[in-house]
PDB file of C-alpha atoms in Angstrom:
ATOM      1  CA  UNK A   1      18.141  38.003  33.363  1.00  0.00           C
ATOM      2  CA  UNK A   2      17.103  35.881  36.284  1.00  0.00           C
ATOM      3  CA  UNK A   3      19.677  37.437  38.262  1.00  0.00           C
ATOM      4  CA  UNK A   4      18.465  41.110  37.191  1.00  0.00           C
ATOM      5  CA  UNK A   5      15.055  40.091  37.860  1.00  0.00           C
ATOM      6  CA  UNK A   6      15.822  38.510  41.223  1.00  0.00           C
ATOM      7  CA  UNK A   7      17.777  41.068  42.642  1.00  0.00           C
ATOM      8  CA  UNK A   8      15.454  43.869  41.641  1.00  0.00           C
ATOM      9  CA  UNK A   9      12.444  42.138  43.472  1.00  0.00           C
ATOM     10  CA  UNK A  10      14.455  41.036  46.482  1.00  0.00           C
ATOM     11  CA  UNK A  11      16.491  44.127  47.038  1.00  0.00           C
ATOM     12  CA  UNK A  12      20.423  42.288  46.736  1.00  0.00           C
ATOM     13  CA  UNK A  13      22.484  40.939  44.677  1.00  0.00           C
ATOM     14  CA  UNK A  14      23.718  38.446  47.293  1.00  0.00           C
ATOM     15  CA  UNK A  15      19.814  37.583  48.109  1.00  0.00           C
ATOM     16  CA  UNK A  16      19.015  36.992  44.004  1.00  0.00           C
ATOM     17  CA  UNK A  17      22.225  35.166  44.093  1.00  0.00           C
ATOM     18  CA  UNK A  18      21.339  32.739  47.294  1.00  0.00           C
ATOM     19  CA  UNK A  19      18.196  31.784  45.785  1.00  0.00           C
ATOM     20  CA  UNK A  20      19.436  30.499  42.153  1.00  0.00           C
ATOM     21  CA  UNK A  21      22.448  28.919  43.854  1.00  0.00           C
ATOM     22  CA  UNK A  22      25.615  31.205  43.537  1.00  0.00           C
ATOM     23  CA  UNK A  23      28.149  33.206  45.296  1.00  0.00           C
ATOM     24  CA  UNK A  24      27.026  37.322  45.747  1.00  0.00           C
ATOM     25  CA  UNK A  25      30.678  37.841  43.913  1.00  0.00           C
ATOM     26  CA  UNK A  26      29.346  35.141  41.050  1.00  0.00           C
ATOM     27  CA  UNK A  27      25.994  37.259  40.982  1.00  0.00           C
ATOM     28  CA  UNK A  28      27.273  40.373  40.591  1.00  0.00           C
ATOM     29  CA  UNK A  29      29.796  38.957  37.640  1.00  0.00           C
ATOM     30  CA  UNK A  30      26.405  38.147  35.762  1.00  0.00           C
ATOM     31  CA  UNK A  31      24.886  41.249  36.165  1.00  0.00           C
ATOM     32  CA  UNK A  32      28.086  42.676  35.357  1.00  0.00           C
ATOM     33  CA  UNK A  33      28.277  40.865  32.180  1.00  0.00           C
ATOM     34  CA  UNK A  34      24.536  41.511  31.664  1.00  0.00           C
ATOM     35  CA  UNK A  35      25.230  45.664  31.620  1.00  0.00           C
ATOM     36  CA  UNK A  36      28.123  45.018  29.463  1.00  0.00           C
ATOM     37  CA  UNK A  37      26.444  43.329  26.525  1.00  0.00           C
ATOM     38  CA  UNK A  38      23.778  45.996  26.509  1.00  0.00           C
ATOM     39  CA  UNK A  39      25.934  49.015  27.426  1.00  0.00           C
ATOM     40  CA  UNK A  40      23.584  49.990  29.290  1.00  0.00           C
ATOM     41  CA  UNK A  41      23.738  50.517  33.196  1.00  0.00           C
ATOM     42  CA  UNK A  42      20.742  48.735  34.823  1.00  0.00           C
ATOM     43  CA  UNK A  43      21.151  49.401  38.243  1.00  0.00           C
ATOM     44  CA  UNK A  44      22.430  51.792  40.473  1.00  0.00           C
ATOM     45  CA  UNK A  45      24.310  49.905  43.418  1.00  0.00           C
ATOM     46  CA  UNK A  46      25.370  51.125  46.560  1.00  0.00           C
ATOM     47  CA  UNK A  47      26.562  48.990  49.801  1.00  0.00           C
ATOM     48  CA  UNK A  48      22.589  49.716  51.039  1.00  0.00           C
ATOM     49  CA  UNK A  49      20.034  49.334  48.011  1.00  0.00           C
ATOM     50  CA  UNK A  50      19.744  49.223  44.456  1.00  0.00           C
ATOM     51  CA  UNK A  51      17.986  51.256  42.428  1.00  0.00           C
ATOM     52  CA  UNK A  52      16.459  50.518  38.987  1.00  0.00           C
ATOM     53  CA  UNK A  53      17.972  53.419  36.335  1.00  0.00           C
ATOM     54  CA  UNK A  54      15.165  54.390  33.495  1.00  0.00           C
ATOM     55  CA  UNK A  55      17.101  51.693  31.113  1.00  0.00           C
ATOM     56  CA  UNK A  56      16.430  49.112  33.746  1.00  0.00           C
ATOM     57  CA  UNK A  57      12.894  49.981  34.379  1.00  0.00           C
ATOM     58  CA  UNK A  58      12.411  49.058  30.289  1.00  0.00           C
ATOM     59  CA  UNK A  59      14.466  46.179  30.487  1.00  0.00           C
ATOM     60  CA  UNK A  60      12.906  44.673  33.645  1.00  0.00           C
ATOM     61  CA  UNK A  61       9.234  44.144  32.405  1.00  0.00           C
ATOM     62  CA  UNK A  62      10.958  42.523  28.854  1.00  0.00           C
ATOM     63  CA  UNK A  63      13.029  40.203  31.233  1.00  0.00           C
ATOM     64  CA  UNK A  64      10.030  39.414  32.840  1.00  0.00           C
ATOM     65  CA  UNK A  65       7.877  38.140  30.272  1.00  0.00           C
ATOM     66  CA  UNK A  66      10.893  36.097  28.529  1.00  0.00           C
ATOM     67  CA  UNK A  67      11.658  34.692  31.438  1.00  0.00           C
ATOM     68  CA  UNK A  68       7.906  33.879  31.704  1.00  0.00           C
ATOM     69  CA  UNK A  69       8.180  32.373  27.832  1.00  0.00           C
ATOM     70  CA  UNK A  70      11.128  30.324  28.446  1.00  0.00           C
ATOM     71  CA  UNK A  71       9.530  28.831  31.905  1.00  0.00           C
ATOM     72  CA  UNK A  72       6.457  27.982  29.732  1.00  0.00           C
ATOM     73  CA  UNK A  73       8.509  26.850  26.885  1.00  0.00           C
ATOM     74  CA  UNK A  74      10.414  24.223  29.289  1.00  0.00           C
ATOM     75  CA  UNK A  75       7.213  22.887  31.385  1.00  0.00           C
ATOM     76  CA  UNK A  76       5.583  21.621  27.747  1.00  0.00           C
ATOM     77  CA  UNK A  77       9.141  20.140  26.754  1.00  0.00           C
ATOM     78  CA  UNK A  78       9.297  18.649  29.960  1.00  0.00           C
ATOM     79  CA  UNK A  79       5.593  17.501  29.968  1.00  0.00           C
ATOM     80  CA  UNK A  80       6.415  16.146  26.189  1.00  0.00           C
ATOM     81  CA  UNK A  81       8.507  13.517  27.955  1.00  0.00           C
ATOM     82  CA  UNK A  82       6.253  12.622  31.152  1.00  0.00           C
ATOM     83  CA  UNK A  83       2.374  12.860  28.945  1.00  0.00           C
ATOM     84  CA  UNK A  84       1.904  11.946  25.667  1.00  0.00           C
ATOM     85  CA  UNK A  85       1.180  15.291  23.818  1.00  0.00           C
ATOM     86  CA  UNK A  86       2.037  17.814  20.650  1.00  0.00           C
ATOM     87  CA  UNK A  87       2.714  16.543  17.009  1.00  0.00           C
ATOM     88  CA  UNK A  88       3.655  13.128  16.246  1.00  0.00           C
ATOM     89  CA  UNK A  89       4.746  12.452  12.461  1.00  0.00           C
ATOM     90  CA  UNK A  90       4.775   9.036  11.103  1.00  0.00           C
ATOM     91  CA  UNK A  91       5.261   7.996   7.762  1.00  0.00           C
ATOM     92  CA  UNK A  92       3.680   4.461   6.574  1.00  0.00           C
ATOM     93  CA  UNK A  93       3.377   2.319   3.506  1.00  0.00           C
ATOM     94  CA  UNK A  94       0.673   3.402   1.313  1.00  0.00           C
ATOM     95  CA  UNK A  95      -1.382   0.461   1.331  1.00  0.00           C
ATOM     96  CA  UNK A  96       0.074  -1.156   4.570  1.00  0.00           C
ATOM     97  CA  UNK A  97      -1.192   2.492   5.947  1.00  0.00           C
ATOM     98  CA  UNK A  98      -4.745   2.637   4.694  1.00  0.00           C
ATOM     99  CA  UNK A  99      -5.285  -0.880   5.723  1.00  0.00           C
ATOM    100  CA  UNK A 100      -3.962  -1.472   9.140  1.00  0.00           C
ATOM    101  CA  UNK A 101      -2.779   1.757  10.238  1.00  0.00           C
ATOM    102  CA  UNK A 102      -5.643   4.597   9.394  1.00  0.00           C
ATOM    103  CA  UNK A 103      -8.174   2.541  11.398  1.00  0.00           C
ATOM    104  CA  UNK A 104      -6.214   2.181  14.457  1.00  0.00           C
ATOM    105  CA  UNK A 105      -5.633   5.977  15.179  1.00  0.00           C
ATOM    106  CA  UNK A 106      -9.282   6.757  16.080  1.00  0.00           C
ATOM    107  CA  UNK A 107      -8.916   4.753  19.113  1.00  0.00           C
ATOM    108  CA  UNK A 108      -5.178   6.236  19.751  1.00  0.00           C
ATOM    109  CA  UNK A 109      -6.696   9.815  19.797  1.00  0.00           C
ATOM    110  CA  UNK A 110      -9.644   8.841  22.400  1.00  0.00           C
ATOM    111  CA  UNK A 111      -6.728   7.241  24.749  1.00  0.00           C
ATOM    112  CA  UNK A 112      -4.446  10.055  23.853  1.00  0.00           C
ATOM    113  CA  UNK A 113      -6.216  13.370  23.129  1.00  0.00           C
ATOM    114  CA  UNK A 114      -3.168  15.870  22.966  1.00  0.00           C
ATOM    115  CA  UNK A 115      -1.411  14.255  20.494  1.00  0.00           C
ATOM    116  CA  UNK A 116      -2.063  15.494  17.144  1.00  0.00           C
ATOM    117  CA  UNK A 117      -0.968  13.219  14.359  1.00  0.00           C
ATOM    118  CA  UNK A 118       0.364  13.819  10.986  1.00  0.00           C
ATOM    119  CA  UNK A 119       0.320  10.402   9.070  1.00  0.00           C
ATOM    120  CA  UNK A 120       2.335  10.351   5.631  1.00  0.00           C
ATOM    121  CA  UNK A 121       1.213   7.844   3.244  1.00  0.00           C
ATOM    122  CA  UNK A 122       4.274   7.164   0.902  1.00  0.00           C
ATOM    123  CA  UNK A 123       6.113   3.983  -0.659  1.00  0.00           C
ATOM    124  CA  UNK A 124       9.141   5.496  -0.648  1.00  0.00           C
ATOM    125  CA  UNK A 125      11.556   5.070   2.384  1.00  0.00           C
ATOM    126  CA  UNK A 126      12.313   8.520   4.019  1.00  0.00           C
ATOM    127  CA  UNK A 127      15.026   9.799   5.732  1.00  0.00           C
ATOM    128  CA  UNK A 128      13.615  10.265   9.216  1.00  0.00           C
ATOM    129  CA  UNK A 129      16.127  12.348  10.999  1.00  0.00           C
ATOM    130  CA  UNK A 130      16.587  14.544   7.818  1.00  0.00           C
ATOM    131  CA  UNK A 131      12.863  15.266   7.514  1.00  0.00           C
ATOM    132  CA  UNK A 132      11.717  15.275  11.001  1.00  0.00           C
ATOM    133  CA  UNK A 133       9.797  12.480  10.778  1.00  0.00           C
ATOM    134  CA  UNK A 134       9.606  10.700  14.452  1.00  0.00           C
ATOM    135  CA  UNK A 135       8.035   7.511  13.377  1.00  0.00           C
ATOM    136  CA  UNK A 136       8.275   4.668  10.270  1.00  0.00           C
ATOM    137  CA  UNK A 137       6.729   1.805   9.238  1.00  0.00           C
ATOM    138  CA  UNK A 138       8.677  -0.250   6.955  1.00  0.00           C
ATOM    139  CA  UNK A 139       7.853  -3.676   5.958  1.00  0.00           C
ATOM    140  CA  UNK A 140      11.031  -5.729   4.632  1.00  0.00           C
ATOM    141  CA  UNK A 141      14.254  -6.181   5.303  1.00  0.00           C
ATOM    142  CA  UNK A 142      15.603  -3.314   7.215  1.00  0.00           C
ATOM    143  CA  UNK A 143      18.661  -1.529   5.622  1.00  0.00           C
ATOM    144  CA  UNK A 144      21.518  -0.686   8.039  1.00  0.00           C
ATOM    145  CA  UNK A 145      21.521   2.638  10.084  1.00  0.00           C
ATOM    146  CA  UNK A 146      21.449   4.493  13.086  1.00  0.00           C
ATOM    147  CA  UNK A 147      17.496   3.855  13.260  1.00  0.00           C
ATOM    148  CA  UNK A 148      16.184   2.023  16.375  1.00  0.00           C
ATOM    149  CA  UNK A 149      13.646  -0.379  15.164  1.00  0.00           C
ATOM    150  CA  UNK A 150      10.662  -2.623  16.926  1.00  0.00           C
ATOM    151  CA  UNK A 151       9.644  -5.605  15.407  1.00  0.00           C
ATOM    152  CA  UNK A 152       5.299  -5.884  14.753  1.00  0.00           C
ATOM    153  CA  UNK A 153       5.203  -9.018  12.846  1.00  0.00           C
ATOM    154  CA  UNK A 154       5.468 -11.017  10.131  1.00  0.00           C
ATOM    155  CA  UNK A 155       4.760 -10.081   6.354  1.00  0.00           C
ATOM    156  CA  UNK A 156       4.580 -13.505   4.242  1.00  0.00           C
ATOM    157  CA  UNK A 157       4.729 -12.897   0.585  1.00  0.00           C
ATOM    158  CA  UNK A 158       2.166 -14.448  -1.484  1.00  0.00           C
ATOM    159  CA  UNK A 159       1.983 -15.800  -5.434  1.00  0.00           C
ATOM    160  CA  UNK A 160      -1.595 -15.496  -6.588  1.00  0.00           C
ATOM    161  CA  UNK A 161      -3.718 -14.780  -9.952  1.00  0.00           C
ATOM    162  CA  UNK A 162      -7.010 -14.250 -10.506  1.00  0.00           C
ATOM    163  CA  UNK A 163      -9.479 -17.329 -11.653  1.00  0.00           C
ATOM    164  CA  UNK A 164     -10.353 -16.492 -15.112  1.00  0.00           C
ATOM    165  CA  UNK A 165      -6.001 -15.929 -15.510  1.00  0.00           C
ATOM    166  CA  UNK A 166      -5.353 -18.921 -14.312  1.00  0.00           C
ATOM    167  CA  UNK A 167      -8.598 -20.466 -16.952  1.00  0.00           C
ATOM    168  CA  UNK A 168      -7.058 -18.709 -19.735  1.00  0.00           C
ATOM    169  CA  UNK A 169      -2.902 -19.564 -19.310  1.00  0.00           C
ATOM    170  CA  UNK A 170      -2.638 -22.786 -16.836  1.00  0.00           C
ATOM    171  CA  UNK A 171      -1.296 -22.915 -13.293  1.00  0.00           C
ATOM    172  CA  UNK A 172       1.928 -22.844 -12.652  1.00  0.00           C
ATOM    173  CA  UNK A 173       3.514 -25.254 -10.140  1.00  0.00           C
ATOM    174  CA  UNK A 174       6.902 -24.957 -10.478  1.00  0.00           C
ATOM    175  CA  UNK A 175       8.637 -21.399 -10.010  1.00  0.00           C
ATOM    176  CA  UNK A 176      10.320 -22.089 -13.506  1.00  0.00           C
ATOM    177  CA  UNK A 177       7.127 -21.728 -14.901  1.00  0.00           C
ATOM    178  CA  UNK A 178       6.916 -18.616 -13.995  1.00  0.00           C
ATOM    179  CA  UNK A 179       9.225 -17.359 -16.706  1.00  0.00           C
ATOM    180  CA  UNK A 180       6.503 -17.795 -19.321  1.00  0.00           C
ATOM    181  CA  UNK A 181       3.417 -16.112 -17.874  1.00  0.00           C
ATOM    182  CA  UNK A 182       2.569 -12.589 -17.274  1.00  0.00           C
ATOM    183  CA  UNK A 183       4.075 -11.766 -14.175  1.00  0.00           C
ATOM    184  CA  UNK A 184       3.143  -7.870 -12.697  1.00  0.00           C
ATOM    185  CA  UNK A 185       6.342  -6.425 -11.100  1.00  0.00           C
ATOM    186  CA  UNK A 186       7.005  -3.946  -8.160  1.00  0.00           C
ATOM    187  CA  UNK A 187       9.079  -1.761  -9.048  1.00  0.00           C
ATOM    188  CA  UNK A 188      10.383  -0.709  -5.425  1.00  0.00           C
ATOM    189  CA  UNK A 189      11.069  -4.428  -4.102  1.00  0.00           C
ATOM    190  CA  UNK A 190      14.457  -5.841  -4.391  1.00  0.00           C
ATOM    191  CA  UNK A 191      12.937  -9.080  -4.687  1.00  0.00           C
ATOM    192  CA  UNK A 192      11.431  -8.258  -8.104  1.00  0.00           C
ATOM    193  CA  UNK A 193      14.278  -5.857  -9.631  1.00  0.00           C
ATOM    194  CA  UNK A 194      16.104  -6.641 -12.625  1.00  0.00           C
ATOM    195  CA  UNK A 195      13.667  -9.173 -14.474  1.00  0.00           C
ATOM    196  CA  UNK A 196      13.361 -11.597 -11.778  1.00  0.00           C
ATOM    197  CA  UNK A 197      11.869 -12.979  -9.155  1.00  0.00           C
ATOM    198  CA  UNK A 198      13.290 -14.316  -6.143  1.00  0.00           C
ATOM    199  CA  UNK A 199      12.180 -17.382  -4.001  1.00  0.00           C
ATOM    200  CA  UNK A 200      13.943 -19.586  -1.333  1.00  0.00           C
ATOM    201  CA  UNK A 201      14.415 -18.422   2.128  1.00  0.00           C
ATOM    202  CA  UNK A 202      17.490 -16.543   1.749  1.00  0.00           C
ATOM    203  CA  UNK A 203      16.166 -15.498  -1.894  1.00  0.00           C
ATOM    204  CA  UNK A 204      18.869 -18.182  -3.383  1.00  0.00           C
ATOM    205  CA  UNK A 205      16.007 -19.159  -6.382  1.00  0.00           C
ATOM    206  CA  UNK A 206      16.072 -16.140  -8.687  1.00  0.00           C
ATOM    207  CA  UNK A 207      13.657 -16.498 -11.984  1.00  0.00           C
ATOM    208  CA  UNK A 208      13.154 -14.353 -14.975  1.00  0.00           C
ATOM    209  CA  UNK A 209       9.974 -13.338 -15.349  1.00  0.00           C
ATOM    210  CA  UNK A 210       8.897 -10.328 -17.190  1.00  0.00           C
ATOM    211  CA  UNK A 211       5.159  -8.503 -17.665  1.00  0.00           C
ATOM    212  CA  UNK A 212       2.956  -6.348 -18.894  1.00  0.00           C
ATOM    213  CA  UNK A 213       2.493  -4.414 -16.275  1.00  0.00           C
ATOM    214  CA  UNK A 214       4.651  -3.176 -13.500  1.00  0.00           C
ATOM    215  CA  UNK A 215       4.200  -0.118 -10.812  1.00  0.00           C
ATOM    216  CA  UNK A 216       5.418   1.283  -7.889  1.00  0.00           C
ATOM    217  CA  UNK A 217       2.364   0.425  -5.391  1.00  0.00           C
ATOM    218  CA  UNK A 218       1.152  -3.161  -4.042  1.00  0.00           C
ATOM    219  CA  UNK A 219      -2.857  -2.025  -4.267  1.00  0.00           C
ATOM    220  CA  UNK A 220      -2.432  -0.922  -8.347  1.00  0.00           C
ATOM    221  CA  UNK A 221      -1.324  -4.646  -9.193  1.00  0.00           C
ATOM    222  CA  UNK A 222      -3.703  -6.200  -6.847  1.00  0.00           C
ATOM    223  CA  UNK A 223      -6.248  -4.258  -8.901  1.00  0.00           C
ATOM    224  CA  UNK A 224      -4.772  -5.500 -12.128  1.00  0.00           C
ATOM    225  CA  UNK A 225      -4.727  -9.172 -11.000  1.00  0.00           C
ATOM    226  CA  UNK A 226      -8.601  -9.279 -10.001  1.00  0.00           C
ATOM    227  CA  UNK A 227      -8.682  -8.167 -13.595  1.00  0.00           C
ATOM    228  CA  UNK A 228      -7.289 -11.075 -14.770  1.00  0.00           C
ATOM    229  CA  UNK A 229      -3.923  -9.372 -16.089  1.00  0.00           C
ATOM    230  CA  UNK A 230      -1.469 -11.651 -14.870  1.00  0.00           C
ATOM    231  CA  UNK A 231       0.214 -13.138 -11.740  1.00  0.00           C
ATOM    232  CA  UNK A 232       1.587 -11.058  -8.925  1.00  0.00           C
ATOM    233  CA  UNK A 233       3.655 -11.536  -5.775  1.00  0.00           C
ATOM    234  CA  UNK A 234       2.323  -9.696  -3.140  1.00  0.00           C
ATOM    235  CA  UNK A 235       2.613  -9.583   0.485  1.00  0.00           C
ATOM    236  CA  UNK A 236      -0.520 -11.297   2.565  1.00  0.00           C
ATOM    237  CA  UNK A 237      -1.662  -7.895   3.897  1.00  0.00           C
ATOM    238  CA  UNK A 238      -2.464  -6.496   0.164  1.00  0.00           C
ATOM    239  CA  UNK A 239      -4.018 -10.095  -1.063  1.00  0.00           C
ATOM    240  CA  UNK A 240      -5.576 -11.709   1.998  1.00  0.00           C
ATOM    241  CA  UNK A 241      -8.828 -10.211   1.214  1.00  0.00           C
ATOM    242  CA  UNK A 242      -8.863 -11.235  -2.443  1.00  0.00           C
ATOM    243  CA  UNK A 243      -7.869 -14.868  -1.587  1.00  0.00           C
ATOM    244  CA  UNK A 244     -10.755 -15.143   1.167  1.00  0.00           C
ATOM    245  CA  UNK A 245     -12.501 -13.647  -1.520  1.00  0.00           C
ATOM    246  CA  UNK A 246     -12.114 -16.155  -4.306  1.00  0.00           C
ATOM    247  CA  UNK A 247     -11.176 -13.087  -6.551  1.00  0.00           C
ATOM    248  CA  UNK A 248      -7.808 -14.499  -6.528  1.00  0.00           C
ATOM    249  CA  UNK A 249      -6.183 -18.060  -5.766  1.00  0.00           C
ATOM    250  CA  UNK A 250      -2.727 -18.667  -4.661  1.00  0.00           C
ATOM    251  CA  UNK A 251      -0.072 -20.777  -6.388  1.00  0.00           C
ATOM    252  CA  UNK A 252       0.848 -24.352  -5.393  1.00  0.00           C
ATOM    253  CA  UNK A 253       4.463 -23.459  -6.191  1.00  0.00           C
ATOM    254  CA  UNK A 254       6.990 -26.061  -5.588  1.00  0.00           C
ATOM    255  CA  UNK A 255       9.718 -23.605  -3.574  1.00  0.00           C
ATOM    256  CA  UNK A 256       8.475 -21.187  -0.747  1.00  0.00           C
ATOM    257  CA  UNK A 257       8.560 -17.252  -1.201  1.00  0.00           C
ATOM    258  CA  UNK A 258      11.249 -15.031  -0.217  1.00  0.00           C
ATOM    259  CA  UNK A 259      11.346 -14.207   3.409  1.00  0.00           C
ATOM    260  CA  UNK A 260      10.381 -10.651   3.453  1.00  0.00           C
ATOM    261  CA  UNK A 261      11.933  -9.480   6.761  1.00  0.00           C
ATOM    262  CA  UNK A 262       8.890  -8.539   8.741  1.00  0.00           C
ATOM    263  CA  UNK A 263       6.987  -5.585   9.612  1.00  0.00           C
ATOM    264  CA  UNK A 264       8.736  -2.786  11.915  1.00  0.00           C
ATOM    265  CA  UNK A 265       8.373   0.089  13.768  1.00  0.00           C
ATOM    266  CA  UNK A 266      11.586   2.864  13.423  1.00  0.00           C
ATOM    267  CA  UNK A 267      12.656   5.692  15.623  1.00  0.00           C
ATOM    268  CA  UNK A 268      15.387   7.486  15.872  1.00  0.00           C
ATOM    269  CA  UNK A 269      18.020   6.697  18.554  1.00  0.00           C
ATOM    270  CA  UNK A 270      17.391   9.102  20.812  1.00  0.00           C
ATOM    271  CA  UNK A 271      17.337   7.914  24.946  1.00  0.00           C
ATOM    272  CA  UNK A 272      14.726  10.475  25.796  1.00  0.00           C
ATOM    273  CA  UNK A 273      12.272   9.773  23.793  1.00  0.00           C
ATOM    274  CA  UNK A 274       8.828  12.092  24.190  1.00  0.00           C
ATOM    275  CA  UNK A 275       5.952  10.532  25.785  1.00  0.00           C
ATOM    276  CA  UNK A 276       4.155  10.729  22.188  1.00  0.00           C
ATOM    277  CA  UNK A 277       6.087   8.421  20.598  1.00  0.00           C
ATOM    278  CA  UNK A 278       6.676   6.054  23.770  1.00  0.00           C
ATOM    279  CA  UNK A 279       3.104   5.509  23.647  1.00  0.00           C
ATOM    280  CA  UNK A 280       2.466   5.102  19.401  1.00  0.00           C
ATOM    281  CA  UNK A 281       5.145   2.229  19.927  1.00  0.00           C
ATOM    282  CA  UNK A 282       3.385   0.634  22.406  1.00  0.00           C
ATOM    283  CA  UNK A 283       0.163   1.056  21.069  1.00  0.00           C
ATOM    284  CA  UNK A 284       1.367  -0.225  17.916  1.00  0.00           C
ATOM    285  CA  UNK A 285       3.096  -3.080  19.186  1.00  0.00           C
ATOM    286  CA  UNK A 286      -0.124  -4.470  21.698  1.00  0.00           C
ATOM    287  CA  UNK A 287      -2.525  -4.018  18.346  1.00  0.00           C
ATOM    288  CA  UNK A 288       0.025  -6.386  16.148  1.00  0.00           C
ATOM    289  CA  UNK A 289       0.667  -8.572  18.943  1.00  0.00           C
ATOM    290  CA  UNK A 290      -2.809 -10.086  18.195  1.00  0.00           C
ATOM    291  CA  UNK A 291      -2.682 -10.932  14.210  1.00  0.00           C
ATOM    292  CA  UNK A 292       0.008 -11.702  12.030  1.00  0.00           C
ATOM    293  CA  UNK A 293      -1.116  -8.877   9.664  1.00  0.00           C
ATOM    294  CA  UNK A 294      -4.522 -10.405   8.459  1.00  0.00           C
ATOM    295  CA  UNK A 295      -6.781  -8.071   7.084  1.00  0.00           C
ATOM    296  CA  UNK A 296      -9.563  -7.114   9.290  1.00  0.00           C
ATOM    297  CA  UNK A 297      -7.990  -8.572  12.244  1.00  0.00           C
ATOM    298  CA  UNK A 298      -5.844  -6.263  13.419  1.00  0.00           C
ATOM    299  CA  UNK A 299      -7.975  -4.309  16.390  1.00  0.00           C
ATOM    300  CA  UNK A 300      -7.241  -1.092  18.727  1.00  0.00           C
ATOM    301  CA  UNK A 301      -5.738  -2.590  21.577  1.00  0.00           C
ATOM    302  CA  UNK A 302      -8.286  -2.969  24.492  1.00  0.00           C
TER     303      UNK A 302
END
């Protein structure tokens, strides 16, 4: 098409074929193949003009505004990767999301006005490449794959229970305790799968422990705790508040709590990454820099 369009305006084949870079005999073979696809003759050529036929008088001004499309169409890719810009899809821990990450974005958007953002607030890991997601959050242990990944900070996990619990049933101070109080399980955290409950730095300590209670979501058994329903073991970002609080006090165990891994930023691998997600690392990683996931602490970078 550029070649059609080229030579029409400029009057040769060898001229249309100078300008994009190739041989008159390699221009006319793509005009050539360009009249055989269509079956159509385009131009009539002689050794001292061309001449448009009525098919390539049509054909011209639709040439014309595709090629005008596709130069359009490459500038924004091409400005995707130079200016942060277009849709950016990142999918976040519920509660991890409404805490920490929902109150950062205002300040994204005012640094970064053409980037539109589509935050997905789900528990369950994705498949990023498979959905078209371009970021994650996870917070954990990170499970092997192709994923590139960005480390934000550290996630301690916490053992706490409300006063009026603790009034009612004792204190626990040694993990085996554990085993005979009311102990709220998470159902997606392989530290607290099967009936137990996992301490020790590698996770080596595993106690049974069973409940009353048990969901899929950090915030629903924080909730459940304040009530006074039992004991749950939480990372610091869902309790922090409530222990500052008072509305829940943490447990003088005798072993420490499973390292959880960390907090992390994924992408997928790719070595041209757009501008938009260049810059929602960054940001991301300058804000976490500054807290180690405390709740009201984390703050739009300056």
């Amino acid at each position: 098409m550029k070649i059609f369009t080229q030579a029409t305006e400029l009057g040769s084949l060898s001229a249309a074929g100078r300008t994009l870079g190739m041989s008159p005999a390699m221009a006319t073979k793509h005009l050539d193949a360009l009249e055989a696809r269509l079956g159509l003759r385009l131009l009539h050529r002689t050794t001292r003009r061309l001449t448009l036929t009525e098919a390539g008088t049509d054909y011209l001004e639709a040439c014309r505004r595709i090629l005008r499309d596709l130069d359009e169409a490459e500038s924004e890719v091409v400005a995707q990767r130079t200016e942060a810009a277009g849709r950016l899809r990142m999918t976040v821990p519920l509660s991890f999301g409404t805490r920490f990450i929902a109150p950062l974005l205002p300040a994204f958007s005012h640094r970064y006005p053409r980037v539109e953002i589509e935050l997905g607030l789900s528990d369950s890991q994705l498949d990023l490449i498979r959905e078209g997601w371009d970021l994650a959050i996870r917070v954990g242990h990170l499970a092997d794959s192709p994923l590139r990944a960005r480390r934000l900070g550290d996630c301690p996990l916490r053992v706490c229970a409300a006063p009026a619990y603790l009034e009612r049933h004792g204190t626990p101070r040694l993990v085996s305790e554990l085993s005979g109080h009311n102990c709220l399980g998470y159902t997606l955290s392989s530290s607290q799968n099967a009936g137990s409950w996992r301490f020790g730095t590698e996770g080596e300590i595993q106690i049974p422990v069973k409940g009353s209670l048990s969901a899929n979501n950090g915030d629903a058994l924080l909730a459940a705790a304040v009530g006074g329903l039992g004991i749950i073991y939480q990372p610091n970002f869902i309790v922090g508040e409530a222990l500052a609080s008072g509305e829940l006090v943490a447990l003088p165990l005798d072993q420490p709590t499973l390292e959880l891994g960390g907090l992390h930023v994924l992408f997928p691998p790719d070595r041209r990454q757009p501008a938009k997600v260049r810059a929602m690392i960054d940001y991301l990683i300058d804000a976490f820099a500054r807290s180690p996931c405390q709740p009201g602490q984390v703050a739009p970078p300056k």
